[in-house]
PDB file of C-alpha atoms in Angstrom:
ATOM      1  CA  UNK T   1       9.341 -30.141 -15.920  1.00  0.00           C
ATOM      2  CA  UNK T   2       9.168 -32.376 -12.364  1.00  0.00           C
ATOM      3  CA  UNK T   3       6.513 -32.564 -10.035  1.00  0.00           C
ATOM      4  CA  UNK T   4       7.850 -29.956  -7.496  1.00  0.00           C
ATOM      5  CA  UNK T   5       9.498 -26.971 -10.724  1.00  0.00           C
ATOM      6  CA  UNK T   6       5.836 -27.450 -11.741  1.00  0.00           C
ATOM      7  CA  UNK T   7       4.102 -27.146  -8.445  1.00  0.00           C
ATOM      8  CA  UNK T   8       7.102 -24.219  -7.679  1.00  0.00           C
ATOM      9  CA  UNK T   9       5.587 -22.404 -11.122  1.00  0.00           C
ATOM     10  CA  UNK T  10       1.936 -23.017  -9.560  1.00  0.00           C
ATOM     11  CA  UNK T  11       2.446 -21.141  -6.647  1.00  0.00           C
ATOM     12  CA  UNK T  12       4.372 -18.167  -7.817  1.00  0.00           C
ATOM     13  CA  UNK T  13       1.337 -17.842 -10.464  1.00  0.00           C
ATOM     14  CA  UNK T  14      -0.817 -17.842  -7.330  1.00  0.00           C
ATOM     15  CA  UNK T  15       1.209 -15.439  -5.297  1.00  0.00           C
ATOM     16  CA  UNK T  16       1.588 -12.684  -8.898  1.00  0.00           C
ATOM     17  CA  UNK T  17      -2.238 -13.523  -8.884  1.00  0.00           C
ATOM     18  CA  UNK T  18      -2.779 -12.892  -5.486  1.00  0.00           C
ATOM     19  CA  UNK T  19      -0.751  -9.754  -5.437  1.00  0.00           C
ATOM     20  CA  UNK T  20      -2.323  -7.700  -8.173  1.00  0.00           C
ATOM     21  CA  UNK T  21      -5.908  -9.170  -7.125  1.00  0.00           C
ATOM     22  CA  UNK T  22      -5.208  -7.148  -3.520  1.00  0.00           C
ATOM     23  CA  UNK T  23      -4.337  -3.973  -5.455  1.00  0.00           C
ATOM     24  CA  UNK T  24      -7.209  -4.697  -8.266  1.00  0.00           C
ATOM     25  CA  UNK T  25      -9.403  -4.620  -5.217  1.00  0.00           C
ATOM     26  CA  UNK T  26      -8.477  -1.521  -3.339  1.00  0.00           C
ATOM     27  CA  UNK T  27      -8.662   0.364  -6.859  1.00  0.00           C
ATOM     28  CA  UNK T  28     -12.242  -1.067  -7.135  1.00  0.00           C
ATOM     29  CA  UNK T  29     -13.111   0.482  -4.016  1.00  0.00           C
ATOM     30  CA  UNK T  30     -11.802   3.330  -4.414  1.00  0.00           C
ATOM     31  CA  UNK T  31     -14.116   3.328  -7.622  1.00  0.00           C
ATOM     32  CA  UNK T  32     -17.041   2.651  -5.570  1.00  0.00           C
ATOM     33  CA  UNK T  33     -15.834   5.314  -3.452  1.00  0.00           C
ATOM     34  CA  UNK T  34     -16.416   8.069  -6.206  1.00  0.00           C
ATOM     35  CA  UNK T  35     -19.542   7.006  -7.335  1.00  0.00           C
ATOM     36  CA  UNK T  36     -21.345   7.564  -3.635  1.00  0.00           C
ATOM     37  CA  UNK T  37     -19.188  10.635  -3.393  1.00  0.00           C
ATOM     38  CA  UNK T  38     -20.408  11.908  -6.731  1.00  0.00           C
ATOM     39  CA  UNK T  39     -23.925  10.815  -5.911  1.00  0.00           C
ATOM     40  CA  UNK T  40     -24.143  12.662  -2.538  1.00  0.00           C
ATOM     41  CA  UNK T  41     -22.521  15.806  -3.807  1.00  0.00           C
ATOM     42  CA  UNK T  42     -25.246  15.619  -6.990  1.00  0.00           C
ATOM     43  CA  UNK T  43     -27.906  15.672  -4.327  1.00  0.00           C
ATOM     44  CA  UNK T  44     -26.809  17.906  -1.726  1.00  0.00           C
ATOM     45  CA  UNK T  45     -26.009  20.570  -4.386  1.00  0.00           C
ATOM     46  CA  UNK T  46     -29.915  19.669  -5.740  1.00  0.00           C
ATOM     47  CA  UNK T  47     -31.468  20.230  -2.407  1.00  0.00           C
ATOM     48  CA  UNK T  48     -29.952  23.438  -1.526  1.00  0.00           C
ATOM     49  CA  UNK T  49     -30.797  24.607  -4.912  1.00  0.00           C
ATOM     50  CA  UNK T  50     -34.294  23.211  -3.985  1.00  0.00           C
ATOM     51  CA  UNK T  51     -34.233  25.404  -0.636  1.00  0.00           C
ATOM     52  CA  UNK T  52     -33.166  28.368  -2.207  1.00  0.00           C
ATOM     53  CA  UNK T  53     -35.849  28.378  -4.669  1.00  0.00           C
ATOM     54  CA  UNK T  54     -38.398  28.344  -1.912  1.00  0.00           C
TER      55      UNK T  54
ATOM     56  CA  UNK Y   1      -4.209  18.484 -16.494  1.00  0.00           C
ATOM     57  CA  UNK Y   2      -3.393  16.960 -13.081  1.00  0.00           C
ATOM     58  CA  UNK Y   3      -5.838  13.819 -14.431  1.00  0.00           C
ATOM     59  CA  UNK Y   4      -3.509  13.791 -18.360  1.00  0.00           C
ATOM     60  CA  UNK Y   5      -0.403  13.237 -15.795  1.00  0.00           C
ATOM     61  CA  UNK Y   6      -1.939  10.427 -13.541  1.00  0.00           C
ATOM     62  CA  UNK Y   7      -2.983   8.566 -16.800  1.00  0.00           C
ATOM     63  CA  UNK Y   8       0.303   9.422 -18.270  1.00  0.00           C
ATOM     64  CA  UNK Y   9       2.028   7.909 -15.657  1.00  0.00           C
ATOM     65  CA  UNK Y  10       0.048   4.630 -15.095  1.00  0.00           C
ATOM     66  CA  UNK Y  11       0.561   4.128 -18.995  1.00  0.00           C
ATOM     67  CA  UNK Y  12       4.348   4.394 -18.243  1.00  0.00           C
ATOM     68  CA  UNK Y  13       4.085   2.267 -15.379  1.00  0.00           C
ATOM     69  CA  UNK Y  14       1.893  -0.335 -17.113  1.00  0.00           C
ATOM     70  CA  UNK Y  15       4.493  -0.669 -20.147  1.00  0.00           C
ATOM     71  CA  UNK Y  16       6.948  -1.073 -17.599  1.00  0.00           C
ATOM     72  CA  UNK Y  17       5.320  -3.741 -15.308  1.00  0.00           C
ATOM     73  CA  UNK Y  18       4.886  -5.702 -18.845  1.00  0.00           C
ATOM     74  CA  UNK Y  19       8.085  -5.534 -19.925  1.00  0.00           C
ATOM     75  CA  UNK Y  20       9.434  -6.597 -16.137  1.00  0.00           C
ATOM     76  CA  UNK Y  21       7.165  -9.809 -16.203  1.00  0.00           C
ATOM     77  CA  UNK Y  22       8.506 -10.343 -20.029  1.00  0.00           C
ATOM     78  CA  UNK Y  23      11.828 -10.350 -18.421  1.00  0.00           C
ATOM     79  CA  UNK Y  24      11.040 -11.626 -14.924  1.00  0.00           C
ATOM     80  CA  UNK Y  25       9.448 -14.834 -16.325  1.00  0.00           C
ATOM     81  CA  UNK Y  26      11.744 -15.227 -20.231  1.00  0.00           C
ATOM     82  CA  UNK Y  27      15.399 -14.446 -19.624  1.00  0.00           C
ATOM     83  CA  UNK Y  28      16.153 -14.896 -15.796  1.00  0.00           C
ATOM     84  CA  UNK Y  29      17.115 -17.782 -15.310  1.00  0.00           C
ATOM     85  CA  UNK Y  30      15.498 -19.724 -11.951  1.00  0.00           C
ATOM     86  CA  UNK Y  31      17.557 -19.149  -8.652  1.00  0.00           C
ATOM     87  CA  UNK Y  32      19.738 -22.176  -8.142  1.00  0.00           C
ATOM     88  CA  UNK Y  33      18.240 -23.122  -4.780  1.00  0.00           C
ATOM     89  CA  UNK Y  34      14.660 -22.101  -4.850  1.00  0.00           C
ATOM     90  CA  UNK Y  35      14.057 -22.553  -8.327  1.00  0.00           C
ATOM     91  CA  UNK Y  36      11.017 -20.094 -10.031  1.00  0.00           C
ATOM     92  CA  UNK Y  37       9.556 -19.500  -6.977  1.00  0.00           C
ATOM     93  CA  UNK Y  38      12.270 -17.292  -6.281  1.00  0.00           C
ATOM     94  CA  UNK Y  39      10.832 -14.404  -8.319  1.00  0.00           C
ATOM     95  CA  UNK Y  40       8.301 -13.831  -6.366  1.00  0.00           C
ATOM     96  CA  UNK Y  41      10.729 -11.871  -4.377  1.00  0.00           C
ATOM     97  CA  UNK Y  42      10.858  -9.109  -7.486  1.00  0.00           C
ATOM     98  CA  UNK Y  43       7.185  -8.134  -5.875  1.00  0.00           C
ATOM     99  CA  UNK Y  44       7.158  -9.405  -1.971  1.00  0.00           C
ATOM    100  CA  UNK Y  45      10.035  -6.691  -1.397  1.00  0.00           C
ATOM    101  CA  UNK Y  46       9.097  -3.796  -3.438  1.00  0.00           C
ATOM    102  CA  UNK Y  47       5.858  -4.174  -2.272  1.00  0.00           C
ATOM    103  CA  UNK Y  48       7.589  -3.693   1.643  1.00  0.00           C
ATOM    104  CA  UNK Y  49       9.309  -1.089   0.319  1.00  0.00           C
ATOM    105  CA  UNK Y  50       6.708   1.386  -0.670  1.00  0.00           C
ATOM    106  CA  UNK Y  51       3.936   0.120   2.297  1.00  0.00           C
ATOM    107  CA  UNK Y  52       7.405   1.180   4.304  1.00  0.00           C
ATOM    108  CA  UNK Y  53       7.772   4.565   1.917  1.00  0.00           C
ATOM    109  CA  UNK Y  54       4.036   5.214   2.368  1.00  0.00           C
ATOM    110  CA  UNK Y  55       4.166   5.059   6.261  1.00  0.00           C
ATOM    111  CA  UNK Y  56       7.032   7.337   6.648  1.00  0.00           C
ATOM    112  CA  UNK Y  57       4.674   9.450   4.103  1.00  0.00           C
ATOM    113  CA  UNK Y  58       1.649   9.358   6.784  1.00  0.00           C
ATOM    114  CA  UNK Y  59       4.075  10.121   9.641  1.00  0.00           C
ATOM    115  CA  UNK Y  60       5.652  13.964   7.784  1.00  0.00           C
ATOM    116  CA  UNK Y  61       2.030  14.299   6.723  1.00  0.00           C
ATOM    117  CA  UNK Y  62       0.695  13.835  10.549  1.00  0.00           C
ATOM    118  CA  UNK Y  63       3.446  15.746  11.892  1.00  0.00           C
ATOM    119  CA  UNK Y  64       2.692  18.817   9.402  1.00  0.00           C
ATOM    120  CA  UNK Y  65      -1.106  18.368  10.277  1.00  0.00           C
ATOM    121  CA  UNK Y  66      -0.316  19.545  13.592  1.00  0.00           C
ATOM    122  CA  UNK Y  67       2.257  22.296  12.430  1.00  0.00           C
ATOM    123  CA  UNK Y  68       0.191  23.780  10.009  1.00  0.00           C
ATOM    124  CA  UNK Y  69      -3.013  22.403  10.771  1.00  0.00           C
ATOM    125  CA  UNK Y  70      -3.800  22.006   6.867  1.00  0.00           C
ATOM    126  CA  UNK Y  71      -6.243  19.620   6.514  1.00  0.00           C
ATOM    127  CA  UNK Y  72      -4.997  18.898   3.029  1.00  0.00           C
ATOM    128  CA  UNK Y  73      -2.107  17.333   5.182  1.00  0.00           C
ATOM    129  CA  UNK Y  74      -4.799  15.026   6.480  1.00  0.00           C
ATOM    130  CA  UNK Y  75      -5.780  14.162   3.238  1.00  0.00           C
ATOM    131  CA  UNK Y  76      -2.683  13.248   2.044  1.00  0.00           C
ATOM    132  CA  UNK Y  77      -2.219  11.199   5.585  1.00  0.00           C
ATOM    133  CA  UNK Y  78      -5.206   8.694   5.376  1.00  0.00           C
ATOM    134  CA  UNK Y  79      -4.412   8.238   1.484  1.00  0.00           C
ATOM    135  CA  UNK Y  80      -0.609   6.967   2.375  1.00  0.00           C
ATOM    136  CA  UNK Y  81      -1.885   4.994   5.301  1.00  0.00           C
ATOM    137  CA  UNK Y  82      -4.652   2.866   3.072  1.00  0.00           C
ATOM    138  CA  UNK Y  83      -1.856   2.620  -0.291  1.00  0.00           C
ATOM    139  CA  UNK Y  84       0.525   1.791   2.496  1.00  0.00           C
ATOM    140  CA  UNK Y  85      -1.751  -0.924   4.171  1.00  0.00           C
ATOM    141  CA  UNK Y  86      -2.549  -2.370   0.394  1.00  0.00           C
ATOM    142  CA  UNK Y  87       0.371  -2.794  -0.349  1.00  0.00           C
ATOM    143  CA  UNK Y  88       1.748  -4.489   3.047  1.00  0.00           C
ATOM    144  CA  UNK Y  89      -1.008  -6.735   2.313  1.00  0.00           C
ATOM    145  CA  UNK Y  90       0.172  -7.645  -0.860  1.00  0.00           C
ATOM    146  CA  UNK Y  91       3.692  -8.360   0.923  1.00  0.00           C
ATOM    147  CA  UNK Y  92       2.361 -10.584   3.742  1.00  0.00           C
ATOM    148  CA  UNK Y  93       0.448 -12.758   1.120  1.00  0.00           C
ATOM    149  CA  UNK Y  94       3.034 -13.301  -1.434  1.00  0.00           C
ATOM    150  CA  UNK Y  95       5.091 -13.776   1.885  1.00  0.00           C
ATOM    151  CA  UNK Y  96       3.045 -16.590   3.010  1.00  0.00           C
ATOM    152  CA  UNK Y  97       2.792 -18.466  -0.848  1.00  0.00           C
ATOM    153  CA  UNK Y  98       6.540 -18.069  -1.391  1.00  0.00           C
ATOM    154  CA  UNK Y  99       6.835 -19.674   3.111  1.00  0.00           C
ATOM    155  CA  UNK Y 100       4.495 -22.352   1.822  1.00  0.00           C
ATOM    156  CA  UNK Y 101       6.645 -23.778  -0.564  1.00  0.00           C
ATOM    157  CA  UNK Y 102       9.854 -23.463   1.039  1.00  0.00           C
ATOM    158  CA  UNK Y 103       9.261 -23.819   4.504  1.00  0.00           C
ATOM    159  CA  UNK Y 104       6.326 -25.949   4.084  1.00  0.00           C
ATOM    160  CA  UNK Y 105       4.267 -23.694   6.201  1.00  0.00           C
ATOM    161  CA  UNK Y 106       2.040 -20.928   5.215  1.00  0.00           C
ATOM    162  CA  UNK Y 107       3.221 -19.107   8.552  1.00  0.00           C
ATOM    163  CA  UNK Y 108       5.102 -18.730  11.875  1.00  0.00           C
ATOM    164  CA  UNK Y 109       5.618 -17.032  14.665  1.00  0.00           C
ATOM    165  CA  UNK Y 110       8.740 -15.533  14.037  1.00  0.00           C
ATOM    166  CA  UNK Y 111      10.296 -11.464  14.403  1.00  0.00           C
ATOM    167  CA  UNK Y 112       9.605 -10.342  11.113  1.00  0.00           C
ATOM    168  CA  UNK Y 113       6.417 -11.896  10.395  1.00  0.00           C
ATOM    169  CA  UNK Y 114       4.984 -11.037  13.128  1.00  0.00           C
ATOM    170  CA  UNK Y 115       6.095  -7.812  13.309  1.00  0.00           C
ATOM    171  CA  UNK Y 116       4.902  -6.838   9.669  1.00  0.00           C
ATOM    172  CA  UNK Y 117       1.412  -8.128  11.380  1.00  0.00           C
ATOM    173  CA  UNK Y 118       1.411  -6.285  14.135  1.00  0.00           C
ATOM    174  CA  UNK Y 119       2.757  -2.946  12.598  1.00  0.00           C
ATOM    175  CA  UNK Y 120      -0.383  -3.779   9.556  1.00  0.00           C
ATOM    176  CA  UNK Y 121      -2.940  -3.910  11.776  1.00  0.00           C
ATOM    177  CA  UNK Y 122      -1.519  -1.033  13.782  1.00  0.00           C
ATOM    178  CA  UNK Y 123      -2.233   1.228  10.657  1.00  0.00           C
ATOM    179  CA  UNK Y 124      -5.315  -0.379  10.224  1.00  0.00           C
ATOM    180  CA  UNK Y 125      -6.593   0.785  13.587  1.00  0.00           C
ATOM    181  CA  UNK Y 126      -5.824   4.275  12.318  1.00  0.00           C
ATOM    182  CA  UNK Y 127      -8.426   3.838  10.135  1.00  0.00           C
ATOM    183  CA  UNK Y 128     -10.898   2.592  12.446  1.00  0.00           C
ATOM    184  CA  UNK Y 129      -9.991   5.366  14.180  1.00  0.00           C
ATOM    185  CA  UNK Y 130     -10.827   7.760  11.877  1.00  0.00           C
ATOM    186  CA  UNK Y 131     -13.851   6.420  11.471  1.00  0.00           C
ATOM    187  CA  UNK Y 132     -14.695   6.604  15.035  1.00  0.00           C
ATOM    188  CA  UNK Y 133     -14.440  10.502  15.166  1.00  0.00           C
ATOM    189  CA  UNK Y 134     -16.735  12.915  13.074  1.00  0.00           C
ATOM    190  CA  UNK Y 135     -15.665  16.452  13.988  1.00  0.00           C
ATOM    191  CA  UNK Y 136     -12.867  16.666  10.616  1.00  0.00           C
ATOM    192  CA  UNK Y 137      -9.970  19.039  12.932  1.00  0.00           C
ATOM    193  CA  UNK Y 138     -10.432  16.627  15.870  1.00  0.00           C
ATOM    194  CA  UNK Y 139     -10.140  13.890  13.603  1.00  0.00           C
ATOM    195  CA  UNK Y 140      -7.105  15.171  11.818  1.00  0.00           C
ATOM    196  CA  UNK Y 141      -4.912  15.669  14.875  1.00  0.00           C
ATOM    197  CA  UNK Y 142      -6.179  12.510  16.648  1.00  0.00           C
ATOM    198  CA  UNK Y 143      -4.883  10.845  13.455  1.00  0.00           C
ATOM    199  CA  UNK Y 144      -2.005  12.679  13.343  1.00  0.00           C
ATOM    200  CA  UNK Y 145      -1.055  11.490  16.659  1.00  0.00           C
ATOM    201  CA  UNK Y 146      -1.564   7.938  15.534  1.00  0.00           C
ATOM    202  CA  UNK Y 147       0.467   7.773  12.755  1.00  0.00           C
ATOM    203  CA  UNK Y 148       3.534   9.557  14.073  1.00  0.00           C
ATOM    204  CA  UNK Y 149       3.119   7.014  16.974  1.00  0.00           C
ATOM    205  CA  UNK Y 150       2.641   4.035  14.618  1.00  0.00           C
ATOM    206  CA  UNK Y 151       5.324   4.750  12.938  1.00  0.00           C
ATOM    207  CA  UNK Y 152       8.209   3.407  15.521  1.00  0.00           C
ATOM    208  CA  UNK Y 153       7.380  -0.166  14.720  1.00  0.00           C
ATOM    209  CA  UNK Y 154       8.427   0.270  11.419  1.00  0.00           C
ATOM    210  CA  UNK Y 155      12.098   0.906  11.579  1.00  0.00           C
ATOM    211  CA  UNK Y 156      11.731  -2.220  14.067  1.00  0.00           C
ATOM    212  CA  UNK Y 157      10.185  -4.381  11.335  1.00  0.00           C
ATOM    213  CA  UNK Y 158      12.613  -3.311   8.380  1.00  0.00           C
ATOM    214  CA  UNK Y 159      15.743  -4.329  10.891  1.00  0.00           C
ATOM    215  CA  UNK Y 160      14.163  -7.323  13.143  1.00  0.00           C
ATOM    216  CA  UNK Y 161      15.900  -9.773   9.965  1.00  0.00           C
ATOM    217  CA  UNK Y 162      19.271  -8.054  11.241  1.00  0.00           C
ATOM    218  CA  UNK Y 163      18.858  -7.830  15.133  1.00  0.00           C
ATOM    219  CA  UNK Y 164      17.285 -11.259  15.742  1.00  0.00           C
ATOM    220  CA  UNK Y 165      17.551 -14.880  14.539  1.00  0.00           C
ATOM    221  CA  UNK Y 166      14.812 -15.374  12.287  1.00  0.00           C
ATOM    222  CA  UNK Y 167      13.565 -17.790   9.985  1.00  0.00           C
ATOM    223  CA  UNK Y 168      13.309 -14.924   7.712  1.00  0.00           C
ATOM    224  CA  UNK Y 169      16.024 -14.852   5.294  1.00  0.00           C
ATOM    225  CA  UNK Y 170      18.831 -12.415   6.025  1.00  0.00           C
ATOM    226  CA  UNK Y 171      18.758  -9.033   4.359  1.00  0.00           C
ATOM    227  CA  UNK Y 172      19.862  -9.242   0.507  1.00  0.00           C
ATOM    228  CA  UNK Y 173      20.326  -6.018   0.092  1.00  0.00           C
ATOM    229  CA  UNK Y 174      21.936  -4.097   2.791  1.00  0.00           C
ATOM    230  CA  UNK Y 175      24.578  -5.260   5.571  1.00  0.00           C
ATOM    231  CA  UNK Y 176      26.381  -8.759   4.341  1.00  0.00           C
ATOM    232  CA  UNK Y 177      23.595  -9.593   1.901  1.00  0.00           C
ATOM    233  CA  UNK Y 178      24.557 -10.736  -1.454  1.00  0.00           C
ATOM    234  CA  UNK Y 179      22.250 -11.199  -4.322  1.00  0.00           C
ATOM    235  CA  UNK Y 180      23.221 -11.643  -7.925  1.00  0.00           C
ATOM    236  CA  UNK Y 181      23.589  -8.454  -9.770  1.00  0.00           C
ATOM    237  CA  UNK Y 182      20.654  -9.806 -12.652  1.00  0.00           C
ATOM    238  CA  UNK Y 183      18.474 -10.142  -9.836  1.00  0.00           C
ATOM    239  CA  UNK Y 184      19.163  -7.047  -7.721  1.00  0.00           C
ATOM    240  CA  UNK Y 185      18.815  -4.950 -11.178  1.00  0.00           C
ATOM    241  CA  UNK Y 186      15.075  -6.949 -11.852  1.00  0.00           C
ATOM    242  CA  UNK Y 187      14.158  -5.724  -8.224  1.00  0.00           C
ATOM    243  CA  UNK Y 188      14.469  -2.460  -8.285  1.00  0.00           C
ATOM    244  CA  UNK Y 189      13.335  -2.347 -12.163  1.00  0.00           C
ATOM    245  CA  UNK Y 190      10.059  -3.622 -10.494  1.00  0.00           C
ATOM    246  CA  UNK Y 191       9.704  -1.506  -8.077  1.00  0.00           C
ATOM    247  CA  UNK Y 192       9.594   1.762 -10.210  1.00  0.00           C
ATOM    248  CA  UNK Y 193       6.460   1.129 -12.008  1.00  0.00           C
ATOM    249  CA  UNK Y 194       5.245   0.056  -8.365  1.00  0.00           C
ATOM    250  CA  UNK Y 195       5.849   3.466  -6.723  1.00  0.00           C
ATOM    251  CA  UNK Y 196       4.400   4.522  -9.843  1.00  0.00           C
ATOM    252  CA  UNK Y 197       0.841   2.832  -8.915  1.00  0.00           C
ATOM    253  CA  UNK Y 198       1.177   3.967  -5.415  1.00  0.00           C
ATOM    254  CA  UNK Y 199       1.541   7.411  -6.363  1.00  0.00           C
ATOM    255  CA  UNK Y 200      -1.636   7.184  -8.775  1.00  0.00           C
ATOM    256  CA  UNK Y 201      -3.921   6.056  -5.962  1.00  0.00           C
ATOM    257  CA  UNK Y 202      -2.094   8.065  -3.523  1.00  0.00           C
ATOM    258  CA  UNK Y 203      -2.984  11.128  -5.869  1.00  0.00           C
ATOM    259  CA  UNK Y 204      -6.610   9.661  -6.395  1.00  0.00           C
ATOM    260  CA  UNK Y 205      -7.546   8.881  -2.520  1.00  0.00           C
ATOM    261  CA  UNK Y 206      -6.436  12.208  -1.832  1.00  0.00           C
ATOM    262  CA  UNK Y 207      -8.900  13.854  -3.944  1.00  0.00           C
ATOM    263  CA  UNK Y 208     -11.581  11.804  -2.595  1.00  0.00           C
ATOM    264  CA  UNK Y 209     -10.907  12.491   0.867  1.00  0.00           C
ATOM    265  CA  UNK Y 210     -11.095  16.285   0.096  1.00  0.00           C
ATOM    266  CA  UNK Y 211     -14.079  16.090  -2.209  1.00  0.00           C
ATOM    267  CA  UNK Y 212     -15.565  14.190   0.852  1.00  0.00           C
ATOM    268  CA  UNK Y 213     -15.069  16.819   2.899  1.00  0.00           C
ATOM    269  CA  UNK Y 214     -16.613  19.168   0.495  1.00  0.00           C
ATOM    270  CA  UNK Y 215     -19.768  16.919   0.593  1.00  0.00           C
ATOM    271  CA  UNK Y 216     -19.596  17.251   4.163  1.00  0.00           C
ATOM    272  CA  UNK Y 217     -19.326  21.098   4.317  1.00  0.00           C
ATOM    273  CA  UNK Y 218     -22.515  20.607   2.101  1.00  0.00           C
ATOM    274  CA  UNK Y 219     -24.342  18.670   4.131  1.00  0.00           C
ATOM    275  CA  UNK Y 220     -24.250  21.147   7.134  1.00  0.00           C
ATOM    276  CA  UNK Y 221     -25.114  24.257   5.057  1.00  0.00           C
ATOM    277  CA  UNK Y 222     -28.272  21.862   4.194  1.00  0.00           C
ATOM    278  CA  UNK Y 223     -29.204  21.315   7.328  1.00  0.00           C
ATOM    279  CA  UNK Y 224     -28.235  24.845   8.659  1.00  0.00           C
ATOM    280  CA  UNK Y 225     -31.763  26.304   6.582  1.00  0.00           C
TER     281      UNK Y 225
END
């Protein structure tokens, strides 16, 4: 393989890279996302059950 | 049973995306001009294709917002809008690598570039927008508005290759574009398990955004004691 195939096969590794890493982190966000979701409904629901006790 | 399906389907589309990259990277052969660099083009496009599919999704879901005024419309709205803009980001990037290499320039100034900017950050200011505006009806209509409204930029970015002189290559797969049958066959192969992945997160973001609201709904019974 030449100089330029091999730097041509370096940046289409970079750009499949660079691709999925974009996706990888929108789906790790939207992970994140849950989790506080989950949290705040966990103590919202706690609280009111708190209040009603009183 | 709605979660079995999503997993089902990003199994599929996982098996799939292997097998294309098997394929993509094995048995075609490089393009005769552009050599391996060429096969980037099996994502850049798809990945246009379904930020373009997931636009058009945002602008039926705004438009039913304000026919129906279902917020689940809503829902569905902001999850097509951020899929859309992921995606579109994943276009302009591989964009730029595949520019860099034969252009020699990460970037320029030209119709289609530009426009794919432009119209990204215009659907990025939706959600800015969104964010801007707590009452959740308000905020549905307001977005609403914004995403039918976006939306005209992006039959203008799909065609600016066709209308103007651009250092964009010519469409390859509509009008006089030509591209080898191997090829054309790899690019739409790819994009299956794509739409696949966008309808996953689609699916998943639009959950969140209604459990959100749930949290919210909460939140002022809480405070209403």
């Amino acid at each position: 393989m030449n100089d330029a195939a091999a730097r041509n096969f370096t940046y289409l590794a970079y750009g499949l890279t660079a691709a999925w890493a974009i996706l990888v982190i929108y789906v790790l966000t939207l992970v994140s996302r849950e989790r506080k979701i989950r949290a705040q409904m966990n103590s919202l629901q706690r609280m009111l059950e708190d209040k009603e006790r009183k | 049973m709605r979660e079995k399906w999503l997993y089902g389907l990003g199994i599929v589309a996982a098996l799939l995306l292997a097998r294309n990259i098997n394929v993509m990277l094995v048995d075609l052969p490089d393009e005769a001009f552009q050599g391996s660099i060429f096969r980037i083009i099996f994502f850049h496009v798809p990945a246009a294709f379904t930020c373009f599919l997931c636009f058009l999704a945002a602008l039926l879901a705004g438009i039913m917002v304000l026919a129906r005024k279902n917020l689940q419309w809503d829902s569905f709205g902001v999850a097509a809008v951020e899929v859309g803009l992921a995606f579109g980001a994943a276009n302009l990037i591989t964009g730029m690598i595949w520019a860099r290499i034969i252009w020699g320039i990460w970037w320029t100034w030209d119709w289609r570039l530009t426009s794919m900017l432009v119209c990204w950050l215009l659907y990025a200011g939706y959600l800015v927008l969104r964010r801007a505006i707590e009452e959740p009806t308000q905020r549905a209509r307001m977005a609403a508005v914004v995403s039918i409204l976006n939306f005209a930029v992006v039959p203008f970015v799909f065609f600016s290759i066709k209308w103007f002189r651009t250092q964009h290559p010519q469409p390859v797969l509509y009008g006089e574009g030509k591209m080898d049958s191997g090829y054309r066959l790899m690019l739409y192969t790819n994009w299956l398990p794509i739409l696949m992945i966008a309808a996953i997160l689609i699916a998943i973001r639009m959950r969140q955004e209604t459990q959100q609201r749930e949290v919210d709904a909460l939140r002022r019974e809480a405070h209403a004691f």
